[in-house]
Amino acid sequence: MTTPDHSLAELLIVACSEVYRGNGEIVATGIGPIPRLGASLAKITHSPELMMTDGEAFLVEDPVPIGPRDYDSRKPAGYLPFSRYFDSAVWTGRRHALVSPIQIDRFGQMNLSYVGGTFEKPKVQMLGARGFPGNTIHHINSMFIPNHSKRIFVEGEVTSVSSVGYNPARRLPGANFSSVDLRFIVTNLCVMDFGGPDHAIRVVSLHDSVTLDEVREATGFELLVEGDLPTTQAPTEEQLAVIAKLDPHNIRATIIKDNPPGRRG
Amino acid sequence: MGFRPVTFDKRTTAADVVSRIKDGMTIGIGGWGPRRKPMTLVRELLRSPVKDLTIVAYGGPDVGMLLAAGKVKKVIYGFVSLDAIPLEPYFRKAREAGGFEVLELDEGMLQWGLKAAALRLPFLPTRVGLGTDVFVQGKFKTVTSPYDDGEVMLAMPAIPLDMALLHVHRADRIGNIQALGPDTYYDEWFAKAAKEVAVSAEEVVERMDHAYPEDVKANIFERCFVQHVVEAPLGAHPTSMPPSYGWDMKAFKAYGATAGEEGGWAKYMAETIGPDEAHYLAQMGGADAVSKLPLPIF
């Protein structure tokens, strides 16, 4: 089977779009260009029922392109300002966020807060926990990592636990963790999910010419594999055309160093 | 608890508002990151001798500048960001240097704490924070549902404010306000959580009912929550104030760069912020240029 020429970034956009398949009538949020393009691609192609904002305060049925555009070019179909974001989308569980933390551990716990030093005096302050605690205890989350490495997929627990994962030691007795729902991790090497025993992280597909050894080398904890791994689906002509329209300034070409092709061989 | 003193001419100056802020007070600042910040009031605070403040905010340059100026004992925040510059440069610098207290909250927890204060409750229950280090770092306590479910939840303590500083489009002399634009974030809850509220406005009119009755839905909180009205055209600059003007990314970058320079803040304070708003606006290219800053694209 021949597939059209495509970049790794475009392959990852398609992989990110797949995390939203069948999610129903919820807000699809992709933070950063590739996740956002993935969410928009999902809505335009396989999951039109998804809800999406223009990044400011309005719900749109035609996903807005990324990068410079006319301020008034988006067409509001609904209203979802931050002033009602927690009531409407987050705490009601009607959202799936695709985010890029600075660390992930084997329990799916993410760190966005700081690395090194202590919380009182961090060596490197990052963004802080932001919305991660509320997002992860209330709605679906997936992760996008463009530089799969042991610095991100750490050996022990993450430095600061910004989000709820599946670590039994962190499960406060009597509390309700029933809405914790981590779905997929899309990286520059592979796609993983939480489908192992006790939600253990499992490799579900490898990108073109990537080996399992390579993924394991770049991961600080054990990864489950069941049977033969498929190759991650390459973009179709139709998907590439939609992506080009959603990213008219080709911002996607600037995300991964040297903008490598999706087919390595 | 008594209600707030009533005056029917609430118009005053930024300097008068700041003179009411005492060392050690807890001050809430409305807006969201680089959007809708009451920067004229913040700049007046920077020029004052006040210190040891606890600042509560969805932080942007307000928090960074107050930290840089040594005004802050503690920051209670959901984030401190300039959006396109994801981490506020002076906040980063201050965190990595240590020496001030922080309460890092999930973004939703912050508005929940303001709502608890507004509703005059000691706390509101939530699941948010459980299972994370936000719970540990913030030394939060739990509460157990007294009903059959028996659920254990985080008890988000109220965040009462001594004063809230907000910036809106329009106000009148008795404190009716109109906040236009697509999103007013949590300004309403900052207003209700505070003992005293100072509102700066792009425009101050005699009577809102005479001037802009058609926009009454923009009255996002009632005048009993407003004690001081300050006219401050372009008073959100360098943050955005849609639909009036966008943020000033060039100004943010120049400000951010000073965080990496020896004596950078002192120079910025003297040369850019300067003695008054007329000086500041002149440094920023003048009122005409600032009023034409394009709205940001997200």
PDB file of C-alpha atoms in Angstrom, chain A residues 6-215:
ATOM      1  CA  HIS A   6       4.027  13.226   4.961  1.00  0.00           C
ATOM      2  CA  SER A   7       6.027  14.607   7.844  1.00  0.00           C
ATOM      3  CA  LEU A   8       6.290  13.041  11.282  1.00  0.00           C
ATOM      4  CA  ALA A   9       4.349  16.049  12.592  1.00  0.00           C
ATOM      5  CA  GLU A  10       1.475  15.210  10.235  1.00  0.00           C
ATOM      6  CA  LEU A  11       1.533  11.573  11.293  1.00  0.00           C
ATOM      7  CA  LEU A  12       1.341  12.719  14.923  1.00  0.00           C
ATOM      8  CA  ILE A  13      -1.586  15.030  14.160  1.00  0.00           C
ATOM      9  CA  VAL A  14      -3.473  12.033  12.779  1.00  0.00           C
ATOM     10  CA  ALA A  15      -2.512   9.947  15.833  1.00  0.00           C
ATOM     11  CA  CYS A  16      -3.718  12.785  18.093  1.00  0.00           C
ATOM     12  CA  SER A  17      -7.014  12.955  16.210  1.00  0.00           C
ATOM     13  CA  GLU A  18      -7.573   9.251  16.884  1.00  0.00           C
ATOM     14  CA  VAL A  19      -7.599   9.784  20.664  1.00  0.00           C
ATOM     15  CA  TYR A  20     -10.902  11.686  20.245  1.00  0.00           C
ATOM     16  CA  ARG A  21     -12.696   9.003  18.233  1.00  0.00           C
ATOM     17  CA  GLY A  22     -16.082   8.116  19.676  1.00  0.00           C
ATOM     18  CA  ASN A  23     -15.841  10.509  22.615  1.00  0.00           C
ATOM     19  CA  GLY A  24     -19.330  11.921  22.030  1.00  0.00           C
ATOM     20  CA  GLU A  25     -20.560  15.426  22.772  1.00  0.00           C
ATOM     21  CA  ILE A  26     -17.677  16.750  24.843  1.00  0.00           C
ATOM     22  CA  VAL A  27     -15.193  19.597  24.524  1.00  0.00           C
ATOM     23  CA  ALA A  28     -12.026  18.484  22.708  1.00  0.00           C
ATOM     24  CA  THR A  29      -9.076  20.546  23.912  1.00  0.00           C
ATOM     25  CA  GLY A  30      -5.646  20.108  22.371  1.00  0.00           C
ATOM     26  CA  ILE A  31      -2.973  22.261  24.021  1.00  0.00           C
ATOM     27  CA  GLY A  32      -0.223  23.197  21.554  1.00  0.00           C
ATOM     28  CA  PRO A  33      -0.247  23.123  17.748  1.00  0.00           C
ATOM     29  CA  ILE A  34      -0.115  19.352  17.112  1.00  0.00           C
ATOM     30  CA  PRO A  35      -2.738  18.365  19.732  1.00  0.00           C
ATOM     31  CA  ARG A  36      -4.979  21.242  18.643  1.00  0.00           C
ATOM     32  CA  LEU A  37      -4.679  20.261  14.980  1.00  0.00           C
ATOM     33  CA  GLY A  38      -5.425  16.682  16.023  1.00  0.00           C
ATOM     34  CA  ALA A  39      -8.622  17.696  17.814  1.00  0.00           C
ATOM     35  CA  SER A  40      -9.707  19.843  14.861  1.00  0.00           C
ATOM     36  CA  LEU A  41      -8.960  17.021  12.410  1.00  0.00           C
ATOM     37  CA  ALA A  42     -11.054  14.647  14.551  1.00  0.00           C
ATOM     38  CA  LYS A  43     -14.032  17.016  14.462  1.00  0.00           C
ATOM     39  CA  ILE A  44     -13.787  17.618  10.713  1.00  0.00           C
ATOM     40  CA  THR A  45     -13.348  13.966   9.778  1.00  0.00           C
ATOM     41  CA  HIS A  46     -14.542  11.150  12.049  1.00  0.00           C
ATOM     42  CA  SER A  47     -16.163  12.821  15.093  1.00  0.00           C
ATOM     43  CA  PRO A  48     -18.222  15.909  14.149  1.00  0.00           C
ATOM     44  CA  GLU A  49     -20.158  15.660  17.412  1.00  0.00           C
ATOM     45  CA  LEU A  50     -17.117  16.961  19.317  1.00  0.00           C
ATOM     46  CA  MET A  51     -17.345  20.465  20.751  1.00  0.00           C
ATOM     47  CA  MET A  52     -14.476  22.899  20.390  1.00  0.00           C
ATOM     48  CA  THR A  53     -13.611  26.488  21.231  1.00  0.00           C
ATOM     49  CA  ASP A  54     -11.880  29.145  19.168  1.00  0.00           C
ATOM     50  CA  GLY A  55      -9.266  29.297  21.957  1.00  0.00           C
ATOM     51  CA  GLU A  56     -10.915  32.377  23.449  1.00  0.00           C
ATOM     52  CA  ALA A  57     -14.541  32.149  24.553  1.00  0.00           C
ATOM     53  CA  PHE A  58     -16.710  30.779  21.763  1.00  0.00           C
ATOM     54  CA  LEU A  59     -17.742  27.300  20.694  1.00  0.00           C
ATOM     55  CA  VAL A  60     -17.261  26.820  16.956  1.00  0.00           C
ATOM     56  CA  GLU A  61     -18.538  24.141  14.577  1.00  0.00           C
ATOM     57  CA  ASP A  62     -15.850  24.943  12.002  1.00  0.00           C
ATOM     58  CA  PRO A  63     -12.528  24.541  13.853  1.00  0.00           C
ATOM     59  CA  VAL A  64     -10.447  27.697  13.518  1.00  0.00           C
ATOM     60  CA  PRO A  65      -7.077  27.513  11.756  1.00  0.00           C
ATOM     61  CA  ILE A  66      -3.991  28.036  13.923  1.00  0.00           C
ATOM     62  CA  GLY A  67      -1.689  31.027  13.583  1.00  0.00           C
ATOM     63  CA  PRO A  68      -2.470  34.535  12.335  1.00  0.00           C
ATOM     64  CA  ARG A  69      -5.969  35.045  10.952  1.00  0.00           C
ATOM     65  CA  ASP A  70      -8.669  37.685  11.071  1.00  0.00           C
ATOM     66  CA  TYR A  71      -9.997  38.198  14.589  1.00  0.00           C
ATOM     67  CA  ASP A  72     -13.580  38.026  13.390  1.00  0.00           C
ATOM     68  CA  SER A  73     -13.148  35.039  11.069  1.00  0.00           C
ATOM     69  CA  ARG A  74     -14.426  32.523  13.628  1.00  0.00           C
ATOM     70  CA  LYS A  75     -18.149  31.871  13.667  1.00  0.00           C
ATOM     71  CA  PRO A  76     -19.507  31.448  17.199  1.00  0.00           C
ATOM     72  CA  ALA A  77     -22.101  28.692  17.518  1.00  0.00           C
ATOM     73  CA  GLY A  78     -22.025  28.647  21.310  1.00  0.00           C
ATOM     74  CA  TYR A  79     -20.440  30.323  24.287  1.00  0.00           C
ATOM     75  CA  LEU A  80     -17.920  28.780  26.668  1.00  0.00           C
ATOM     76  CA  PRO A  81     -15.895  31.502  28.376  1.00  0.00           C
ATOM     77  CA  PHE A  82     -13.414  30.686  31.141  1.00  0.00           C
ATOM     78  CA  SER A  83     -15.920  32.249  33.536  1.00  0.00           C
ATOM     79  CA  ARG A  84     -18.015  29.099  33.183  1.00  0.00           C
ATOM     80  CA  TYR A  85     -15.401  26.598  32.056  1.00  0.00           C
ATOM     81  CA  PHE A  86     -15.231  24.668  35.318  1.00  0.00           C
ATOM     82  CA  ASP A  87     -19.021  24.420  35.726  1.00  0.00           C
ATOM     83  CA  SER A  88     -19.701  23.558  32.100  1.00  0.00           C
ATOM     84  CA  ALA A  89     -16.803  21.517  30.830  1.00  0.00           C
ATOM     85  CA  VAL A  90     -14.316  20.425  33.460  1.00  0.00           C
ATOM     86  CA  TRP A  91     -16.138  19.520  36.676  1.00  0.00           C
ATOM     87  CA  THR A  92     -19.044  17.979  34.728  1.00  0.00           C
ATOM     88  CA  GLY A  93     -16.677  15.615  32.934  1.00  0.00           C
ATOM     89  CA  ARG A  94     -17.551  16.931  29.479  1.00  0.00           C
ATOM     90  CA  ARG A  95     -14.042  17.368  28.159  1.00  0.00           C
ATOM     91  CA  HIS A  96     -11.039  15.497  26.831  1.00  0.00           C
ATOM     92  CA  ALA A  97      -7.753  17.389  27.165  1.00  0.00           C
ATOM     93  CA  LEU A  98      -4.617  16.409  25.256  1.00  0.00           C
ATOM     94  CA  VAL A  99      -1.671  17.907  27.100  1.00  0.00           C
ATOM     95  CA  SER A 100       2.139  17.897  27.188  1.00  0.00           C
ATOM     96  CA  PRO A 101       3.576  17.569  30.693  1.00  0.00           C
ATOM     97  CA  ILE A 102       7.286  17.771  31.515  1.00  0.00           C
ATOM     98  CA  GLN A 103       7.312  14.360  33.221  1.00  0.00           C
ATOM     99  CA  ILE A 104       5.121  11.221  33.204  1.00  0.00           C
ATOM    100  CA  ASP A 105       5.561   8.202  35.482  1.00  0.00           C
ATOM    101  CA  ARG A 106       4.423   4.577  35.223  1.00  0.00           C
ATOM    102  CA  PHE A 107       1.169   5.455  37.003  1.00  0.00           C
ATOM    103  CA  GLY A 108       0.301   8.100  34.402  1.00  0.00           C
ATOM    104  CA  GLN A 109       0.919  10.850  36.935  1.00  0.00           C
ATOM    105  CA  MET A 110       2.094  14.043  35.215  1.00  0.00           C
ATOM    106  CA  ASN A 111       4.287  16.892  36.418  1.00  0.00           C
ATOM    107  CA  LEU A 112       3.854  20.402  35.061  1.00  0.00           C
ATOM    108  CA  SER A 113       4.990  22.292  38.152  1.00  0.00           C
ATOM    109  CA  TYR A 114       8.768  22.296  38.611  1.00  0.00           C
ATOM    110  CA  VAL A 115      11.903  20.142  38.409  1.00  0.00           C
ATOM    111  CA  GLY A 116      14.860  20.008  40.788  1.00  0.00           C
ATOM    112  CA  GLY A 117      15.159  21.607  44.201  1.00  0.00           C
ATOM    113  CA  THR A 118      12.078  21.712  46.385  1.00  0.00           C
ATOM    114  CA  PHE A 119       8.577  23.102  45.980  1.00  0.00           C
ATOM    115  CA  GLU A 120       9.602  25.992  48.261  1.00  0.00           C
ATOM    116  CA  LYS A 121      12.651  26.773  46.115  1.00  0.00           C
ATOM    117  CA  PRO A 122      12.504  24.967  42.783  1.00  0.00           C
ATOM    118  CA  LYS A 123      15.614  24.697  40.644  1.00  0.00           C
ATOM    119  CA  VAL A 124      13.512  25.156  37.510  1.00  0.00           C
ATOM    120  CA  GLN A 125      10.027  26.564  37.896  1.00  0.00           C
ATOM    121  CA  MET A 126       7.702  25.303  35.167  1.00  0.00           C
ATOM    122  CA  LEU A 127       4.076  26.295  34.637  1.00  0.00           C
ATOM    123  CA  GLY A 128       2.658  25.059  37.951  1.00  0.00           C
ATOM    124  CA  ALA A 129      -0.156  22.550  38.291  1.00  0.00           C
ATOM    125  CA  ARG A 130      -2.526  24.829  36.301  1.00  0.00           C
ATOM    126  CA  GLY A 131      -5.749  22.874  35.631  1.00  0.00           C
ATOM    127  CA  PHE A 132      -4.214  19.393  35.868  1.00  0.00           C
ATOM    128  CA  PRO A 133      -5.653  18.341  39.277  1.00  0.00           C
ATOM    129  CA  GLY A 134      -9.221  19.214  38.256  1.00  0.00           C
ATOM    130  CA  ASN A 135      -8.884  17.930  34.705  1.00  0.00           C
ATOM    131  CA  THR A 136      -7.640  14.513  35.735  1.00  0.00           C
ATOM    132  CA  ILE A 137     -10.091  13.840  38.565  1.00  0.00           C
ATOM    133  CA  HIS A 138     -13.063  14.931  36.441  1.00  0.00           C
ATOM    134  CA  HIS A 139     -12.599  14.153  32.747  1.00  0.00           C
ATOM    135  CA  ILE A 140     -10.717  12.234  30.051  1.00  0.00           C
ATOM    136  CA  ASN A 141      -7.072  13.109  29.429  1.00  0.00           C
ATOM    137  CA  SER A 142      -4.418  12.061  26.930  1.00  0.00           C
ATOM    138  CA  MET A 143      -0.806  13.139  26.498  1.00  0.00           C
ATOM    139  CA  PHE A 144       1.359  14.288  23.620  1.00  0.00           C
ATOM    140  CA  ILE A 145       5.144  14.002  23.928  1.00  0.00           C
ATOM    141  CA  PRO A 146       7.184  15.127  20.892  1.00  0.00           C
ATOM    142  CA  ASN A 147      10.516  14.054  22.439  1.00  0.00           C
ATOM    143  CA  HIS A 148      10.116  10.584  23.944  1.00  0.00           C
ATOM    144  CA  SER A 149      12.946  10.169  26.468  1.00  0.00           C
ATOM    145  CA  LYS A 150      13.793   9.050  29.990  1.00  0.00           C
ATOM    146  CA  ARG A 151      13.807  12.680  31.069  1.00  0.00           C
ATOM    147  CA  ILE A 152      10.068  12.705  30.444  1.00  0.00           C
ATOM    148  CA  PHE A 153       9.126   9.065  31.098  1.00  0.00           C
ATOM    149  CA  VAL A 154      10.861   8.966  34.459  1.00  0.00           C
ATOM    150  CA  GLU A 155      12.014   5.923  36.424  1.00  0.00           C
ATOM    151  CA  GLY A 156      10.460   6.762  39.802  1.00  0.00           C
ATOM    152  CA  GLU A 157       7.548   8.999  40.643  1.00  0.00           C
ATOM    153  CA  VAL A 158       7.387  12.416  38.956  1.00  0.00           C
ATOM    154  CA  THR A 159       8.995  15.288  40.932  1.00  0.00           C
ATOM    155  CA  SER A 160       5.668  16.920  41.687  1.00  0.00           C
ATOM    156  CA  VAL A 161       2.363  15.139  41.073  1.00  0.00           C
ATOM    157  CA  SER A 162       0.298  17.739  39.190  1.00  0.00           C
ATOM    158  CA  SER A 163      -2.333  15.297  37.972  1.00  0.00           C
ATOM    159  CA  VAL A 164      -4.136  12.240  39.265  1.00  0.00           C
ATOM    160  CA  GLY A 165      -2.940   8.939  37.864  1.00  0.00           C
ATOM    161  CA  TYR A 166      -3.355   5.311  38.860  1.00  0.00           C
ATOM    162  CA  ASN A 167      -0.908   5.242  41.794  1.00  0.00           C
ATOM    163  CA  PRO A 168      -2.621   3.257  44.575  1.00  0.00           C
ATOM    164  CA  ALA A 169      -0.475   5.010  47.205  1.00  0.00           C
ATOM    165  CA  ARG A 170      -2.045   8.346  46.206  1.00  0.00           C
ATOM    166  CA  ARG A 171      -5.626   7.127  46.405  1.00  0.00           C
ATOM    167  CA  LEU A 172      -7.055   8.719  49.525  1.00  0.00           C
ATOM    168  CA  PRO A 173      -9.486   6.270  51.211  1.00  0.00           C
ATOM    169  CA  GLY A 174     -13.114   7.366  50.848  1.00  0.00           C
ATOM    170  CA  ALA A 175     -12.447   9.791  47.997  1.00  0.00           C
ATOM    171  CA  ASN A 176     -14.068   9.359  44.600  1.00  0.00           C
ATOM    172  CA  PHE A 177     -11.582   8.684  41.825  1.00  0.00           C
ATOM    173  CA  SER A 178     -14.127   7.010  39.531  1.00  0.00           C
ATOM    174  CA  SER A 179     -13.836   9.671  36.804  1.00  0.00           C
ATOM    175  CA  VAL A 180     -10.079   9.333  36.363  1.00  0.00           C
ATOM    176  CA  ASP A 181      -9.767   8.266  32.724  1.00  0.00           C
ATOM    177  CA  LEU A 182      -6.349   8.412  31.068  1.00  0.00           C
ATOM    178  CA  ARG A 183      -6.590   7.273  27.449  1.00  0.00           C
ATOM    179  CA  PHE A 184      -3.541   7.589  25.188  1.00  0.00           C
ATOM    180  CA  ILE A 185       0.042   8.822  25.052  1.00  0.00           C
ATOM    181  CA  VAL A 186       1.136   9.879  21.569  1.00  0.00           C
ATOM    182  CA  THR A 187       4.900  10.348  21.209  1.00  0.00           C
ATOM    183  CA  ASN A 188       7.347  10.864  18.363  1.00  0.00           C
ATOM    184  CA  LEU A 189       8.086   7.123  18.531  1.00  0.00           C
ATOM    185  CA  CYS A 190       4.828   5.335  19.310  1.00  0.00           C
ATOM    186  CA  VAL A 191       1.290   5.364  20.653  1.00  0.00           C
ATOM    187  CA  MET A 192       0.595   3.945  24.128  1.00  0.00           C
ATOM    188  CA  ASP A 193      -2.510   3.461  26.236  1.00  0.00           C
ATOM    189  CA  PHE A 194      -3.363   2.488  29.816  1.00  0.00           C
ATOM    190  CA  GLY A 195      -4.823  -0.887  28.904  1.00  0.00           C
ATOM    191  CA  GLY A 196      -2.536  -3.135  30.974  1.00  0.00           C
ATOM    192  CA  PRO A 197      -3.357  -4.694  34.367  1.00  0.00           C
ATOM    193  CA  ASP A 198      -4.149  -1.938  36.909  1.00  0.00           C
ATOM    194  CA  HIS A 199      -3.981   0.575  34.027  1.00  0.00           C
ATOM    195  CA  ALA A 200      -0.334  -0.191  33.279  1.00  0.00           C
ATOM    196  CA  ILE A 201       1.032   1.654  30.251  1.00  0.00           C
ATOM    197  CA  ARG A 202       1.074  -0.463  27.096  1.00  0.00           C
ATOM    198  CA  VAL A 203       2.523   0.194  23.646  1.00  0.00           C
ATOM    199  CA  VAL A 204      -0.237  -0.114  21.034  1.00  0.00           C
ATOM    200  CA  SER A 205       1.537   0.940  17.828  1.00  0.00           C
ATOM    201  CA  LEU A 206       5.010   1.916  16.641  1.00  0.00           C
ATOM    202  CA  HIS A 207       5.619   4.633  14.091  1.00  0.00           C
ATOM    203  CA  ASP A 208       7.218   3.638  10.787  1.00  0.00           C
ATOM    204  CA  SER A 209      10.581   1.845  11.290  1.00  0.00           C
ATOM    205  CA  VAL A 210      10.679   2.484  15.054  1.00  0.00           C
ATOM    206  CA  THR A 211      11.676  -0.582  17.076  1.00  0.00           C
ATOM    207  CA  LEU A 212      10.338  -1.624  20.435  1.00  0.00           C
ATOM    208  CA  ASP A 213      13.899  -1.616  21.795  1.00  0.00           C
ATOM    209  CA  GLU A 214      14.221   2.012  20.819  1.00  0.00           C
ATOM    210  CA  VAL A 215      11.039   2.872  22.723  1.00  0.00           C
TER     211      VAL A 215
END
